PDB file of C-alpha atoms in Angstrom:
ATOM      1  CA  UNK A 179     115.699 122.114 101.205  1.00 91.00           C
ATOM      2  CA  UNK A 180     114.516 124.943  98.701  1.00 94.00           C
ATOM      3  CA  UNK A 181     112.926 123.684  95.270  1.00 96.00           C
ATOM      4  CA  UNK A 182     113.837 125.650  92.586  1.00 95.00           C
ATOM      5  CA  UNK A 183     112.242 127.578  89.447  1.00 93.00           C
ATOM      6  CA  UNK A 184     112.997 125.088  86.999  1.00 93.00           C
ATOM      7  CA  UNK A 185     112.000 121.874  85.265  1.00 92.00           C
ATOM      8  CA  UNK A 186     110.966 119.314  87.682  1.00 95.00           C
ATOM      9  CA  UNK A 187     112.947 118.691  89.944  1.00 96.00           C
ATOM     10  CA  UNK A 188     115.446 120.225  91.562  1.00 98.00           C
ATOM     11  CA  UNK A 189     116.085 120.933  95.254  1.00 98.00           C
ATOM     12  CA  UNK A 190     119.520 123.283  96.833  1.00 98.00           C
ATOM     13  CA  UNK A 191     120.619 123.657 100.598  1.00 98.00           C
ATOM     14  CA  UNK A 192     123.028 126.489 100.531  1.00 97.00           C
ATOM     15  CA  UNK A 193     124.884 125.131 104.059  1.00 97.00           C
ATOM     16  CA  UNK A 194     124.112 121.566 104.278  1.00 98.00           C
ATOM     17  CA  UNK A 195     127.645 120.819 106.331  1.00 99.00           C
ATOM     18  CA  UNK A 196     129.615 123.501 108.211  1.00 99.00           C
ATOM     19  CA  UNK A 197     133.331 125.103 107.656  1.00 99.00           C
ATOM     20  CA  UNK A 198     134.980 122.626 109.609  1.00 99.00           C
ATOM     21  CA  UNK A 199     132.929 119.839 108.328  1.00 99.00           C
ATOM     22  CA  UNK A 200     134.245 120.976 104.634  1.00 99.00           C
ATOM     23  CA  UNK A 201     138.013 121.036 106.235  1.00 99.00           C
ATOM     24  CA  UNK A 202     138.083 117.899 107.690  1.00 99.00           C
ATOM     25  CA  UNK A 203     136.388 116.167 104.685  1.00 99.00           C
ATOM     26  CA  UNK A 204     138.838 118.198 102.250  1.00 99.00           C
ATOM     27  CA  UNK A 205     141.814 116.776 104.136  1.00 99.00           C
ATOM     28  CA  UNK A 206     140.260 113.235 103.983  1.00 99.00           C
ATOM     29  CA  UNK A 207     139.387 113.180 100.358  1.00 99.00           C
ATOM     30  CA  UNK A 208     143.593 113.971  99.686  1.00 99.00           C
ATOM     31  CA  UNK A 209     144.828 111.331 102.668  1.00 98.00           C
ATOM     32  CA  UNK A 210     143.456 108.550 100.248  1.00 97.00           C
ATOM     33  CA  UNK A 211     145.807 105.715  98.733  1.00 96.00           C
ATOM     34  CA  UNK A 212     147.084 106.818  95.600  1.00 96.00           C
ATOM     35  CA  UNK A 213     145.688 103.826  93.795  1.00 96.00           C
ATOM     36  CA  UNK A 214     142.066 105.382  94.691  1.00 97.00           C
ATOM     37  CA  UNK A 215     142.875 108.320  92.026  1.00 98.00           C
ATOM     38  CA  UNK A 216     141.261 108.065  88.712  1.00 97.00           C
ATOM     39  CA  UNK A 217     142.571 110.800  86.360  1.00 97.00           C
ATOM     40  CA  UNK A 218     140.094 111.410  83.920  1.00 95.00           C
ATOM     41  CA  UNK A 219     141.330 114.291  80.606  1.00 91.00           C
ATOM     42  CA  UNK A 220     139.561 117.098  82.341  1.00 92.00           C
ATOM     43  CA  UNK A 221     139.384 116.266  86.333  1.00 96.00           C
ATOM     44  CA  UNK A 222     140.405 113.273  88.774  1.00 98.00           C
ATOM     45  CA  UNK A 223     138.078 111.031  90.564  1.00 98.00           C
ATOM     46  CA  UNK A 224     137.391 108.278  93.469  1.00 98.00           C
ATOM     47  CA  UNK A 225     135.242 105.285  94.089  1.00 98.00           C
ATOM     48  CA  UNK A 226     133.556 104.617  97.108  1.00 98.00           C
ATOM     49  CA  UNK A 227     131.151 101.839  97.455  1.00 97.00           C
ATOM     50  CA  UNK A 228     132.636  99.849  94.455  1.00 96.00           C
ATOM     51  CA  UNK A 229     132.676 100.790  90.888  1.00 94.00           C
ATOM     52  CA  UNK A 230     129.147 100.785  88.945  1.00 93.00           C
ATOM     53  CA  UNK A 231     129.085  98.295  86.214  1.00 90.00           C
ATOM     54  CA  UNK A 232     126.330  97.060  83.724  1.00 91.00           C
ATOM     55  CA  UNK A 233     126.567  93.559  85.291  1.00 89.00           C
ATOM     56  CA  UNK A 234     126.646  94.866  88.426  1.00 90.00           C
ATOM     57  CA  UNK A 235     128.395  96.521  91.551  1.00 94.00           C
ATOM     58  CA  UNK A 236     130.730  94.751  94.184  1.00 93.00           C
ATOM     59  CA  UNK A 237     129.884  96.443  97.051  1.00 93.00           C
ATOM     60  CA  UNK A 238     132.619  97.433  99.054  1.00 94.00           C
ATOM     61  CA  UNK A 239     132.507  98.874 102.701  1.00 94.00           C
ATOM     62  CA  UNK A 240     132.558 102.792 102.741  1.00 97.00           C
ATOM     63  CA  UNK A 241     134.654 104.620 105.256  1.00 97.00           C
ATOM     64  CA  UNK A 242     133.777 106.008 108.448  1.00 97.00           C
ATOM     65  CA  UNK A 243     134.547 109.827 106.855  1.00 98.00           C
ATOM     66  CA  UNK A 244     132.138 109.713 103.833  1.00 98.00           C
ATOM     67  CA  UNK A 245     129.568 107.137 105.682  1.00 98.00           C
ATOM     68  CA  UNK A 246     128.366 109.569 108.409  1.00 98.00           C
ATOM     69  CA  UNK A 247     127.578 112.093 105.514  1.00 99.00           C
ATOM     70  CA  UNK A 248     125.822 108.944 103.140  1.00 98.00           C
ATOM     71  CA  UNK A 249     123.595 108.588 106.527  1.00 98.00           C
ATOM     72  CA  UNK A 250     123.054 111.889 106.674  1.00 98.00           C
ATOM     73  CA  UNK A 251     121.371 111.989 102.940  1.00 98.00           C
ATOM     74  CA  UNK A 252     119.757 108.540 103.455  1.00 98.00           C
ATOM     75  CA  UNK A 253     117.788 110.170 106.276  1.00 98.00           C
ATOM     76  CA  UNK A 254     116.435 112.413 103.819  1.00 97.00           C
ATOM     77  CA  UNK A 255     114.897 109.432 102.326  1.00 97.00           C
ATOM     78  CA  UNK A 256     115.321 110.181  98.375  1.00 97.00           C
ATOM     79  CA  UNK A 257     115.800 107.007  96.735  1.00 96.00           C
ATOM     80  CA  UNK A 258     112.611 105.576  97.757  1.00 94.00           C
ATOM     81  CA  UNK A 259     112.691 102.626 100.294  1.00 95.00           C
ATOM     82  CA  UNK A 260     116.536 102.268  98.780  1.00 96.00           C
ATOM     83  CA  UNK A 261     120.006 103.672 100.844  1.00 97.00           C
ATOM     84  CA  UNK A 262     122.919 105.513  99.485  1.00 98.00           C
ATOM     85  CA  UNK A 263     125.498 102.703  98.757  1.00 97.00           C
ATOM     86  CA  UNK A 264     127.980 104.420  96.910  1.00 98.00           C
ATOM     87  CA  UNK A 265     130.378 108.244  96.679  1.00 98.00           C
ATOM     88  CA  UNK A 266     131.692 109.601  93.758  1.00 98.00           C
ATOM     89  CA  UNK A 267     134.670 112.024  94.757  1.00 99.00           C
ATOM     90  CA  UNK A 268     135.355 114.652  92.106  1.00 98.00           C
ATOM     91  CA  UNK A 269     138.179 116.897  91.920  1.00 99.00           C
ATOM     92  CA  UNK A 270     138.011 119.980  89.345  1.00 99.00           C
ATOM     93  CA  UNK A 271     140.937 122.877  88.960  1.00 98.00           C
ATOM     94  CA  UNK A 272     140.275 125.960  88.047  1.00 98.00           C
ATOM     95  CA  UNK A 273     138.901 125.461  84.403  1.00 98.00           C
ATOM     96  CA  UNK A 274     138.391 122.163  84.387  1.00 98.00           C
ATOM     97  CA  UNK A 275     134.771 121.038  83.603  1.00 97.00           C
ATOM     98  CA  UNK A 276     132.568 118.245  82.441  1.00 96.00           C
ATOM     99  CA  UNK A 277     130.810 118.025  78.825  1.00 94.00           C
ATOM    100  CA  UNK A 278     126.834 117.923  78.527  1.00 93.00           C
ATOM    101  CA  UNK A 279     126.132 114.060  79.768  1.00 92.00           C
ATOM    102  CA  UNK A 280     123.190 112.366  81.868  1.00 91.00           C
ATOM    103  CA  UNK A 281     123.873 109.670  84.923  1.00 91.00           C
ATOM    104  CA  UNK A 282     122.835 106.642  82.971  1.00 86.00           C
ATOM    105  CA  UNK A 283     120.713 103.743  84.488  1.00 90.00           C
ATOM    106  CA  UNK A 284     123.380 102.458  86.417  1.00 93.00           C
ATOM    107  CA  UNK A 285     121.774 104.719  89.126  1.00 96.00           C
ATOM    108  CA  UNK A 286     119.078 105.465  91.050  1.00 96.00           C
ATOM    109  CA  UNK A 287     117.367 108.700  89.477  1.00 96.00           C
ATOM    110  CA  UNK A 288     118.002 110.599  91.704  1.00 98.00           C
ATOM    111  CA  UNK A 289     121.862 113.017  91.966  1.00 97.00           C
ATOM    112  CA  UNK A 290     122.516 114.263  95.511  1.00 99.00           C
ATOM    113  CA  UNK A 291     126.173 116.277  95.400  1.00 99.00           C
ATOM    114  CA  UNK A 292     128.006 118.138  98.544  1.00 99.00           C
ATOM    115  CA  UNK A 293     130.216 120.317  96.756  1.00 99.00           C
ATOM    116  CA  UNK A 294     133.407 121.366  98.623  1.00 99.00           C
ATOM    117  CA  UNK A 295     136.055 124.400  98.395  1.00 99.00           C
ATOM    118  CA  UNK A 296     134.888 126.592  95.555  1.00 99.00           C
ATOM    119  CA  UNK A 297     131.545 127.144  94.004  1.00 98.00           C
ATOM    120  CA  UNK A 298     130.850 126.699  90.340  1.00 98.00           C
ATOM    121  CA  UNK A 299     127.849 126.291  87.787  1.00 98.00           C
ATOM    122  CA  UNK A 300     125.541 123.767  86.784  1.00 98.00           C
ATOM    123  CA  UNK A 301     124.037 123.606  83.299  1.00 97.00           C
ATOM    124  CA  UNK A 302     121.517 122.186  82.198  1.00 96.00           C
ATOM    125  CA  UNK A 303     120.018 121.610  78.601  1.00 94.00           C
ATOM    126  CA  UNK A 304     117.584 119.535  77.076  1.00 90.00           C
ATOM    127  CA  UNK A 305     118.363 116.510  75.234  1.00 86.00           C
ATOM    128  CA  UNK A 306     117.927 115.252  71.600  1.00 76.00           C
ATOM    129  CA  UNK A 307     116.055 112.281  72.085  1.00 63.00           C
ATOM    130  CA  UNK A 308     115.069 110.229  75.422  1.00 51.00           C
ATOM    131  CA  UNK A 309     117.060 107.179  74.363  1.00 49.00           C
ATOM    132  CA  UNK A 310     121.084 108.229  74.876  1.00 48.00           C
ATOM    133  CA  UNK A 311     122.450 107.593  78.203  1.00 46.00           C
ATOM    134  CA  UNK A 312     126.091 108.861  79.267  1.00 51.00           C
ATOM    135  CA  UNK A 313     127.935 106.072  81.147  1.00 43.00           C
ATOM    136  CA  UNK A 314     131.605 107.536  82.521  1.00 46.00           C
ATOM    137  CA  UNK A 315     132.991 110.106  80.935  1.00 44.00           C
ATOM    138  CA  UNK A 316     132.293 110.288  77.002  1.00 41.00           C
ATOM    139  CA  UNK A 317     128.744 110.954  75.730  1.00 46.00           C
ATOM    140  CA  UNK A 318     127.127 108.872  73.824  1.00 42.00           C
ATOM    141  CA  UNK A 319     126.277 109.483  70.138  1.00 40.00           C
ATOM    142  CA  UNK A 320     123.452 112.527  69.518  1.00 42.00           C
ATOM    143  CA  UNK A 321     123.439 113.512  73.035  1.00 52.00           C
ATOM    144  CA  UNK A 322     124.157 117.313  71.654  1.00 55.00           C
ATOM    145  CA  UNK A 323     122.557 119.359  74.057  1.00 57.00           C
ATOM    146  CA  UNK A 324     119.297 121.177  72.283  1.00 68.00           C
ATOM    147  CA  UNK A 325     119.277 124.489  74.530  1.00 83.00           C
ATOM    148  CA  UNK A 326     120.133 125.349  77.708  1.00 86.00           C
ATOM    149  CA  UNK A 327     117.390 125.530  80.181  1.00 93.00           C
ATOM    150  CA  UNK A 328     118.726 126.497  83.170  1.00 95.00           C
ATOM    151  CA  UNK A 329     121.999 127.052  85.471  1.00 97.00           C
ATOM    152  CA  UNK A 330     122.037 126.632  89.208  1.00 98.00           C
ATOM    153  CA  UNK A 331     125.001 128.409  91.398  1.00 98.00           C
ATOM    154  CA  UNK A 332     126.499 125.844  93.125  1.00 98.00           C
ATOM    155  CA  UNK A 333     127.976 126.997  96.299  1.00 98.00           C
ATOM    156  CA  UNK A 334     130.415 125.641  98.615  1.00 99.00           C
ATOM    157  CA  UNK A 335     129.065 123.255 101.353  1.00 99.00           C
ATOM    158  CA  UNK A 336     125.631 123.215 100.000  1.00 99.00           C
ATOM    159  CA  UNK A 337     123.701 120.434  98.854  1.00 99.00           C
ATOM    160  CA  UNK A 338     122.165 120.073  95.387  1.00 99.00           C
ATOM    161  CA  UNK A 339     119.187 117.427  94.660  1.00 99.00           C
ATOM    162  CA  UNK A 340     118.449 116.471  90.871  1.00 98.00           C
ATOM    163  CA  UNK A 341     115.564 114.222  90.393  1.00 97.00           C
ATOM    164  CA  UNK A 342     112.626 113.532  87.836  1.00 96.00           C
ATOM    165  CA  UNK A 343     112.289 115.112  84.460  1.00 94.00           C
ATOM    166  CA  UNK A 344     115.680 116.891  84.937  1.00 94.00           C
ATOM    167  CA  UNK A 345     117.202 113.387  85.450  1.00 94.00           C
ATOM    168  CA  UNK A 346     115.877 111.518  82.874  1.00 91.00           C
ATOM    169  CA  UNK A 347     115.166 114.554  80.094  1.00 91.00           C
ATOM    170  CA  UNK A 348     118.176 116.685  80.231  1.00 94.00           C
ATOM    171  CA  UNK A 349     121.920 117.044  80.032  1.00 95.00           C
ATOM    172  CA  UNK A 350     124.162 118.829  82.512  1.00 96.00           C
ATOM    173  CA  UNK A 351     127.505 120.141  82.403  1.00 96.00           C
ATOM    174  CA  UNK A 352     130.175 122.280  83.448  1.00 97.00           C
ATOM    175  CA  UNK A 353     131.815 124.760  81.549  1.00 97.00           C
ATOM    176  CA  UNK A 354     135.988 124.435  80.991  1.00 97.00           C
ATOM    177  CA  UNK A 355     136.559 127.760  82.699  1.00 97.00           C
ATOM    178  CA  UNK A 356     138.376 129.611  84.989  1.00 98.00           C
ATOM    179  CA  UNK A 357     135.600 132.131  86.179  1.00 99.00           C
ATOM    180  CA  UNK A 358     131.967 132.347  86.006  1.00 98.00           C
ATOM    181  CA  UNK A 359     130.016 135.510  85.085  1.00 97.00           C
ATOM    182  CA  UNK A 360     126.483 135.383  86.802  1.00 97.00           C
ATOM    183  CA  UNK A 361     124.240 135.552  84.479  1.00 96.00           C
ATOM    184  CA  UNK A 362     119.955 135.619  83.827  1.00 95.00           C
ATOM    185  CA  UNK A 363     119.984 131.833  83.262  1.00 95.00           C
ATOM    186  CA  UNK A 364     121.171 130.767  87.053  1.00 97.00           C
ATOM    187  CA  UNK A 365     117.958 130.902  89.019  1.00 97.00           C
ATOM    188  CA  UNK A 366     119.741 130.806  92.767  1.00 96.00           C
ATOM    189  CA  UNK A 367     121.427 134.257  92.158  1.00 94.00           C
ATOM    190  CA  UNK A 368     121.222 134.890  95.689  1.00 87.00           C
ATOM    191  CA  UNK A 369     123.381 137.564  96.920  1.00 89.00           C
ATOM    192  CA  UNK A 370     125.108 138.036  93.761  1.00 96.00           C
ATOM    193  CA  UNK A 371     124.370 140.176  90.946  1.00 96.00           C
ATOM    194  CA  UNK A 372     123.716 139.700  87.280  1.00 97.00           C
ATOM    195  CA  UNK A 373     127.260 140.168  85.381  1.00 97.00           C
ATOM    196  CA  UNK A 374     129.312 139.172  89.053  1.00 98.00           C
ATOM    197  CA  UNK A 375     132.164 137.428  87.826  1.00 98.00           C
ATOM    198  CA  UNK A 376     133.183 134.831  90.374  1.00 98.00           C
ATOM    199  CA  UNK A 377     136.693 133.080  90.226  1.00 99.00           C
ATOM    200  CA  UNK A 378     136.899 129.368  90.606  1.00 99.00           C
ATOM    201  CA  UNK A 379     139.401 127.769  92.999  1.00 99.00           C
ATOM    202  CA  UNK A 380     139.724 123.861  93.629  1.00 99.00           C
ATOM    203  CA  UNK A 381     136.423 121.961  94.086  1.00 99.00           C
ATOM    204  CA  UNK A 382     135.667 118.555  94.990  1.00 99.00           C
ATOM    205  CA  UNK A 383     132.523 117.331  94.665  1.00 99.00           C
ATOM    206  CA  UNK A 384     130.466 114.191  96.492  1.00 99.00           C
ATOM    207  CA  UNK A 385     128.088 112.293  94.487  1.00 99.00           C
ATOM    208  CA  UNK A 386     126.158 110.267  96.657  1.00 99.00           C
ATOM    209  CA  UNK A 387     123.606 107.967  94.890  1.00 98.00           C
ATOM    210  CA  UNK A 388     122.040 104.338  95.140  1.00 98.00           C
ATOM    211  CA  UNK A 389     123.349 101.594  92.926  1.00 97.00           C
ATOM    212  CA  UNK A 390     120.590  99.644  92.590  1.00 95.00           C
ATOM    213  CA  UNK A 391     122.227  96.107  91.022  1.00 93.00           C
ATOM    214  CA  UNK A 392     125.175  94.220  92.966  1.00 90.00           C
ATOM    215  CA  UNK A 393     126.407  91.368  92.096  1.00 73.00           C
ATOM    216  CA  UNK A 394     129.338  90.041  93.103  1.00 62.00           C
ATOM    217  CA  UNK A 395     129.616  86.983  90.548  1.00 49.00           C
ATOM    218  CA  UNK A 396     128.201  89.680  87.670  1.00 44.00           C
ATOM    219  CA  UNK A 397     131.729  91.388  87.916  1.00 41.00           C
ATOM    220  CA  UNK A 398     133.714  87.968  88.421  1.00 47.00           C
ATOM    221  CA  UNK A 399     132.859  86.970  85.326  1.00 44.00           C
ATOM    222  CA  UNK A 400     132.801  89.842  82.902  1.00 44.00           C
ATOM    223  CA  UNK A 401     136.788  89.872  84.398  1.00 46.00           C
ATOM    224  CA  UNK A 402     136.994  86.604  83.425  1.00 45.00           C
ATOM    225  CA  UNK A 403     135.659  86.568  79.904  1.00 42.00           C
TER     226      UNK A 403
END
């Protein structure tokens, strides 16, 4: 994996699976149950692993289709002596996007994300204060982002790491749009040019990340109470 020019750390493997590896994981992601869908305002989501919760998770068995792929970042070994236990499955349309927000402590710091089907862009921006966490999908109060810092071109079937101070320090986001013009701020330009304007098309997104707390009478209760 390349590290890139920005704020510690972040890490990008433009190819990380292959065509057909995207295909067959695309047609998995939509042969789910129903019931699995989450729709969110502004995209759709999955579960894998059991759902992250304060008290903590109830670990449920992932599926053969995602679990070869949570092996293949746990042999990367980037959660420490910990293993991927959970898959958050994302699905944006064309300008559909997610407002400035950080992971939360439910997690692991550390993001690892196979993006599928279309490419978009990250944003990143540096927070307020050090206190605010984003837990689901609404920001807390005086997360406003500050500035941006950076954007990173996020292509289809790569692999994007997020880790240290740009876990813990800043806010990331992507825009509501249907195109994205390539501009000075994305630092993985690659082959395109500044002012490209790229057209979005479907994407769905993996997550994969550690849940560190499990508890299985945690969650029992809180339903209970």
């Amino acid at each position: 994996m390349k590290q890139l020019d920005a704020p510690p750390t972040i890490y990008y493997e433009p190819n990380f699976i292959n065509e057909e590896e995207e295909k067959r994981l695309i047609e998995s992601v939509y042969s789910a149950p129903k019931p699995k869908w989450q729709q969110l305002s502004n995209r759709r989501l999955q579960n894998w692993g059991g759902l992250p919760h304060p008290k903590g998770m109830i670990a449920e068995a992932i599926p053969d289709w995602l679990m070869q792929y949570v092996n293949k970042i746990n042999a990367l070994h980037l959660f420490g002596d910990k293993k991927a236990n959970h898959v958050l499955v994302n699905e944006y349309l064309p300008g559909q996007g997610i407002m400035p927000h950080t992971d939360g402590p439910l997690f692991y710091p550390v993001i690892t994300t196979i993006s599928l089907g279309s490419h978009t862009v990250l944003n990143f921006y540096e927070r307020q204060g050090t206190d605010e966490v984003n837990i689901g999908d609404t920001p807390a109060s005086s997360m406003e982002p500050r500035g941006k810092v950076v954007s990173v071109l996020i292509e289809p079937r790569s692999l994007l790491v997020v880790k240290d101070d740009l876990y813990h320090k800043h806010l990331h986001s992507i825009s509501e749009q249907e195109a994205d013009e390539v501009s000075k701020s994305v630092i993985n330009r690659n082959n395109h040019k500044i002012g490209d304007v790229l057209q979005r098309q479907t994407r769905i997104s993996l997550t994969i990340r550690h849940v560190p707390k499990t508890s299985k009478a945690a969650i029992f209760l809180s339903r209970k109470n």
